[in-house]
């Protein structure tokens, strides 16, 4: 008894330790690259929020000779934060190719630049469909700058109206504006995966603050991106921001007031709420969907058949779950559609949510072949959800057709009328005789 009680106690201790370890590393292993270790102190609130959410942070300078993302064919980290805008060359085995390979492998990256931007950050952004302005340039706005600006009008006050209207990415709507000081970006118009998360106002532009504008700026007006995001086709997420200070403790706690008469003063900027919401999205704590059990069957049955028959009534159901606060819960939406596809969709219908499942009932088309039940759900802020189930649809067997088909009645009538006509013609031809004149003697 004493031994069993000790073993039970030991097993409980092990379970508690395992739970603690799971809680500590729930957010995933994250490599943080810095220009210098002083950034760890100046951005401590942001890093503390990540650590409190279970991220295992590893801090290194961007030129560390031991840098590596892959070892023995396995990724060492799930996420990467690059707060090293001025780095001219990454250390170790890290370069633009390794970073793009990390994204292709499903890794998530958060990149913060500044006016001191180096070439490696520009190259990575270019690979992802974002183009930073030149070094030493900054976003300038002569109408929307903060009272604390030093005269160059580069301490931008970004209104919440300039944020993308996607709650999963930027969080709940707020009134406090966002402080920004850094370099501008433009998005590649040929890349549909790039999202304009935060844009400048219509009076903003990107240029050298100390020089007279002598040529057309790199970015003007709403085309000036302050924060851009990319969700790749493999659901890897990348966020670029032109301001490293956007995540700093100073900007998190700063008051905001535009340098204009009767401008409203906000005691605290919206930087902290925005930065934390952005980090939750890029590191896949928000907007993550997955497919659960899928079932399909005839309407009056419960098991899937080996093959369907055309024109049958069928029922399809799928479970879709969303990650919320680290737990998988049923996804709630009204725009999930099902397609029944054979090269092209023959049926497209909106599914109804019933008891934690999305359900669709429909009639199979009058076409046989190999079909797919397809759910392709692609919405801003969510991971791309794709599910296919292949089934066969056969034509009617001979015994399933009606004995007399109503649509064939005209053909029946034409056949019998032809027979009747032939009978009449035969009577006339056989029994009708023309009178012949007798030969004269």
mmCIF file with all atom_site columns, N, CA and C in Angstrom, residues 87-113:
data_model
loop_
_atom_site.group_PDB
_atom_site.id
_atom_site.type_symbol
_atom_site.label_atom_id
_atom_site.label_alt_id
_atom_site.label_comp_id
_atom_site.label_asym_id
_atom_site.label_entity_id
_atom_site.label_seq_id
_atom_site.pdbx_PDB_ins_code
_atom_site.Cartn_x
_atom_site.Cartn_y
_atom_site.Cartn_z
_atom_site.occupancy
_atom_site.B_iso_or_equiv
_atom_site.pdbx_formal_charge
_atom_site.auth_seq_id
_atom_site.auth_comp_id
_atom_site.auth_asym_id
_atom_site.auth_atom_id
_atom_site.pdbx_PDB_model_num
ATOM 1  N N  . UNK A 1 87  ? 21.117 45.371 -39.940 1.00 0.00 ? 87  UNK A N  1
ATOM 2  C CA . UNK A 1 87  ? 22.080 44.301 -40.200 1.00 0.00 ? 87  UNK A CA 1
ATOM 3  C C  . UNK A 1 87  ? 22.458 44.279 -41.683 1.00 0.00 ? 87  UNK A C  1
ATOM 4  N N  . UNK A 1 88  ? 23.767 44.161 -41.939 1.00 0.00 ? 88  UNK A N  1
ATOM 5  C CA . UNK A 1 88  ? 24.260 44.127 -43.315 1.00 0.00 ? 88  UNK A CA 1
ATOM 6  C C  . UNK A 1 88  ? 24.473 42.702 -43.807 1.00 0.00 ? 88  UNK A C  1
ATOM 7  N N  . UNK A 1 89  ? 24.642 41.779 -42.869 1.00 0.00 ? 89  UNK A N  1
ATOM 8  C CA . UNK A 1 89  ? 24.809 40.374 -43.242 1.00 0.00 ? 89  UNK A CA 1
ATOM 9  C C  . UNK A 1 89  ? 24.507 39.516 -42.015 1.00 0.00 ? 89  UNK A C  1
ATOM 10 N N  . UNK A 1 90  ? 23.627 38.542 -42.178 1.00 0.00 ? 90  UNK A N  1
ATOM 11 C CA . UNK A 1 90  ? 23.309 37.647 -41.075 1.00 0.00 ? 90  UNK A CA 1
ATOM 12 C C  . UNK A 1 90  ? 24.501 36.735 -40.791 1.00 0.00 ? 90  UNK A C  1
ATOM 13 N N  . UNK A 1 91  ? 24.617 36.316 -39.530 1.00 0.00 ? 91  UNK A N  1
ATOM 14 C CA . UNK A 1 91  ? 25.700 35.426 -39.149 1.00 0.00 ? 91  UNK A CA 1
ATOM 15 C C  . UNK A 1 91  ? 25.330 33.970 -39.361 1.00 0.00 ? 91  UNK A C  1
ATOM 16 N N  . UNK A 1 92  ? 26.292 33.109 -39.187 1.00 0.00 ? 92  UNK A N  1
ATOM 17 C CA . UNK A 1 92  ? 26.066 31.667 -39.279 1.00 0.00 ? 92  UNK A CA 1
ATOM 18 C C  . UNK A 1 92  ? 25.562 31.231 -40.642 1.00 0.00 ? 92  UNK A C  1
ATOM 19 N N  . UNK A 1 93  ? 24.590 30.313 -40.627 1.00 0.00 ? 93  UNK A N  1
ATOM 20 C CA . UNK A 1 93  ? 24.036 29.777 -41.877 1.00 0.00 ? 93  UNK A CA 1
ATOM 21 C C  . UNK A 1 93  ? 22.786 30.528 -42.319 1.00 0.00 ? 93  UNK A C  1
ATOM 22 N N  . UNK A 1 94  ? 22.574 31.708 -41.769 1.00 0.00 ? 94  UNK A N  1
ATOM 23 C CA . UNK A 1 94  ? 21.344 32.455 -42.057 1.00 0.00 ? 94  UNK A CA 1
ATOM 24 C C  . UNK A 1 94  ? 21.564 33.428 -43.209 1.00 0.00 ? 94  UNK A C  1
ATOM 25 N N  . UNK A 1 95  ? 20.674 33.350 -44.186 1.00 0.00 ? 95  UNK A N  1
ATOM 26 C CA . UNK A 1 95  ? 20.647 34.315 -45.282 1.00 0.00 ? 95  UNK A CA 1
ATOM 27 C C  . UNK A 1 95  ? 19.239 34.360 -45.838 1.00 0.00 ? 95  UNK A C  1
ATOM 28 N N  . UNK A 1 96  ? 19.038 35.115 -46.917 1.00 0.00 ? 96  UNK A N  1
ATOM 29 C CA . UNK A 1 96  ? 17.700 35.248 -47.491 1.00 0.00 ? 96  UNK A CA 1
ATOM 30 C C  . UNK A 1 96  ? 17.152 33.907 -47.950 1.00 0.00 ? 96  UNK A C  1
ATOM 31 N N  . UNK A 1 97  ? 18.013 33.070 -48.523 1.00 0.00 ? 97  UNK A N  1
ATOM 32 C CA . UNK A 1 97  ? 17.561 31.745 -48.959 1.00 0.00 ? 97  UNK A CA 1
ATOM 33 C C  . UNK A 1 97  ? 17.085 30.893 -47.805 1.00 0.00 ? 97  UNK A C  1
ATOM 34 N N  . UNK A 1 98  ? 17.810 30.939 -46.684 1.00 0.00 ? 98  UNK A N  1
ATOM 35 C CA . UNK A 1 98  ? 17.413 30.157 -45.507 1.00 0.00 ? 98  UNK A CA 1
ATOM 36 C C  . UNK A 1 98  ? 16.097 30.662 -44.931 1.00 0.00 ? 98  UNK A C  1
ATOM 37 N N  . UNK A 1 99  ? 15.888 31.977 -44.989 1.00 0.00 ? 99  UNK A N  1
ATOM 38 C CA . UNK A 1 99  ? 14.645 32.550 -44.460 1.00 0.00 ? 99  UNK A CA 1
ATOM 39 C C  . UNK A 1 99  ? 13.447 32.170 -45.328 1.00 0.00 ? 99  UNK A C  1
ATOM 40 N N  . UNK A 1 100 ? 13.614 32.212 -46.645 1.00 0.00 ? 100 UNK A N  1
ATOM 41 C CA . UNK A 1 100 ? 12.521 31.810 -47.531 1.00 0.00 ? 100 UNK A CA 1
ATOM 42 C C  . UNK A 1 100 ? 12.237 30.316 -47.402 1.00 0.00 ? 100 UNK A C  1
ATOM 43 N N  . UNK A 1 101 ? 13.289 29.516 -47.179 1.00 0.00 ? 101 UNK A N  1
ATOM 44 C CA . UNK A 1 101 ? 13.095 28.080 -46.942 1.00 0.00 ? 101 UNK A CA 1
ATOM 45 C C  . UNK A 1 101 ? 12.328 27.861 -45.635 1.00 0.00 ? 101 UNK A C  1
ATOM 46 N N  . UNK A 1 102 ? 12.603 28.701 -44.637 1.00 0.00 ? 102 UNK A N  1
ATOM 47 C CA . UNK A 1 102 ? 11.896 28.637 -43.354 1.00 0.00 ? 102 UNK A CA 1
ATOM 48 C C  . UNK A 1 102 ? 10.409 28.924 -43.550 1.00 0.00 ? 102 UNK A C  1
ATOM 49 N N  . UNK A 1 103 ? 10.109 29.915 -44.393 1.00 0.00 ? 103 UNK A N  1
ATOM 50 C CA . UNK A 1 103 ? 8.703  30.243 -44.693 1.00 0.00 ? 103 UNK A CA 1
ATOM 51 C C  . UNK A 1 103 ? 8.053  29.101 -45.468 1.00 0.00 ? 103 UNK A C  1
ATOM 52 N N  . UNK A 1 104 ? 8.770  28.553 -46.447 1.00 0.00 ? 104 UNK A N  1
ATOM 53 C CA . UNK A 1 104 ? 8.241  27.431 -47.224 1.00 0.00 ? 104 UNK A CA 1
ATOM 54 C C  . UNK A 1 104 ? 7.971  26.220 -46.343 1.00 0.00 ? 104 UNK A C  1
ATOM 55 N N  . UNK A 1 105 ? 8.708  26.100 -45.246 1.00 0.00 ? 105 UNK A N  1
ATOM 56 C CA . UNK A 1 105 ? 8.504  24.995 -44.313 1.00 0.00 ? 105 UNK A CA 1
ATOM 57 C C  . UNK A 1 105 ? 7.411  25.258 -43.295 1.00 0.00 ? 105 UNK A C  1
ATOM 58 N N  . UNK A 1 106 ? 6.739  26.402 -43.398 1.00 0.00 ? 106 UNK A N  1
ATOM 59 C CA . UNK A 1 106 ? 5.632  26.705 -42.497 1.00 0.00 ? 106 UNK A CA 1
ATOM 60 C C  . UNK A 1 106 ? 5.982  27.615 -41.340 1.00 0.00 ? 106 UNK A C  1
ATOM 61 N N  . UNK A 1 107 ? 7.210  28.154 -41.311 1.00 0.00 ? 107 UNK A N  1
ATOM 62 C CA . UNK A 1 107 ? 7.618  29.048 -40.225 1.00 0.00 ? 107 UNK A CA 1
ATOM 63 C C  . UNK A 1 107 ? 7.014  30.428 -40.365 1.00 0.00 ? 107 UNK A C  1
ATOM 64 N N  . UNK A 1 108 ? 6.855  31.127 -39.232 1.00 0.00 ? 108 UNK A N  1
ATOM 65 C CA . UNK A 1 108 ? 6.269  32.478 -39.203 1.00 0.00 ? 108 UNK A CA 1
ATOM 66 C C  . UNK A 1 108 ? 7.339  33.486 -38.819 1.00 0.00 ? 108 UNK A C  1
ATOM 67 N N  . UNK A 1 109 ? 7.311  34.661 -39.462 1.00 0.00 ? 109 UNK A N  1
ATOM 68 C CA . UNK A 1 109 ? 8.351  35.670 -39.245 1.00 0.00 ? 109 UNK A CA 1
ATOM 69 C C  . UNK A 1 109 ? 7.714  37.030 -38.991 1.00 0.00 ? 109 UNK A C  1
ATOM 70 N N  . UNK A 1 110 ? 8.227  37.728 -37.990 1.00 0.00 ? 110 UNK A N  1
ATOM 71 C CA . UNK A 1 110 ? 7.865  39.122 -37.712 1.00 0.00 ? 110 UNK A CA 1
ATOM 72 C C  . UNK A 1 110 ? 9.112  39.961 -37.921 1.00 0.00 ? 110 UNK A C  1
ATOM 73 N N  . UNK A 1 111 ? 9.042  40.935 -38.849 1.00 0.00 ? 111 UNK A N  1
ATOM 74 C CA . UNK A 1 111 ? 10.194 41.757 -39.204 1.00 0.00 ? 111 UNK A CA 1
ATOM 75 C C  . UNK A 1 111 ? 9.875  43.219 -38.916 1.00 0.00 ? 111 UNK A C  1
ATOM 76 N N  . UNK A 1 112 ? 10.754 43.879 -38.167 1.00 0.00 ? 112 UNK A N  1
ATOM 77 C CA . UNK A 1 112 ? 10.619 45.314 -37.912 1.00 0.00 ? 112 UNK A CA 1
ATOM 78 C C  . UNK A 1 112 ? 11.839 46.024 -38.477 1.00 0.00 ? 112 UNK A C  1
ATOM 79 N N  . UNK A 1 113 ? 11.603 47.013 -39.332 1.00 0.00 ? 113 UNK A N  1
ATOM 80 C CA . UNK A 1 113 ? 12.686 47.763 -39.960 1.00 0.00 ? 113 UNK A CA 1
ATOM 81 C C  . UNK A 1 113 ? 12.725 49.182 -39.373 1.00 0.00 ? 113 UNK A C  1
#
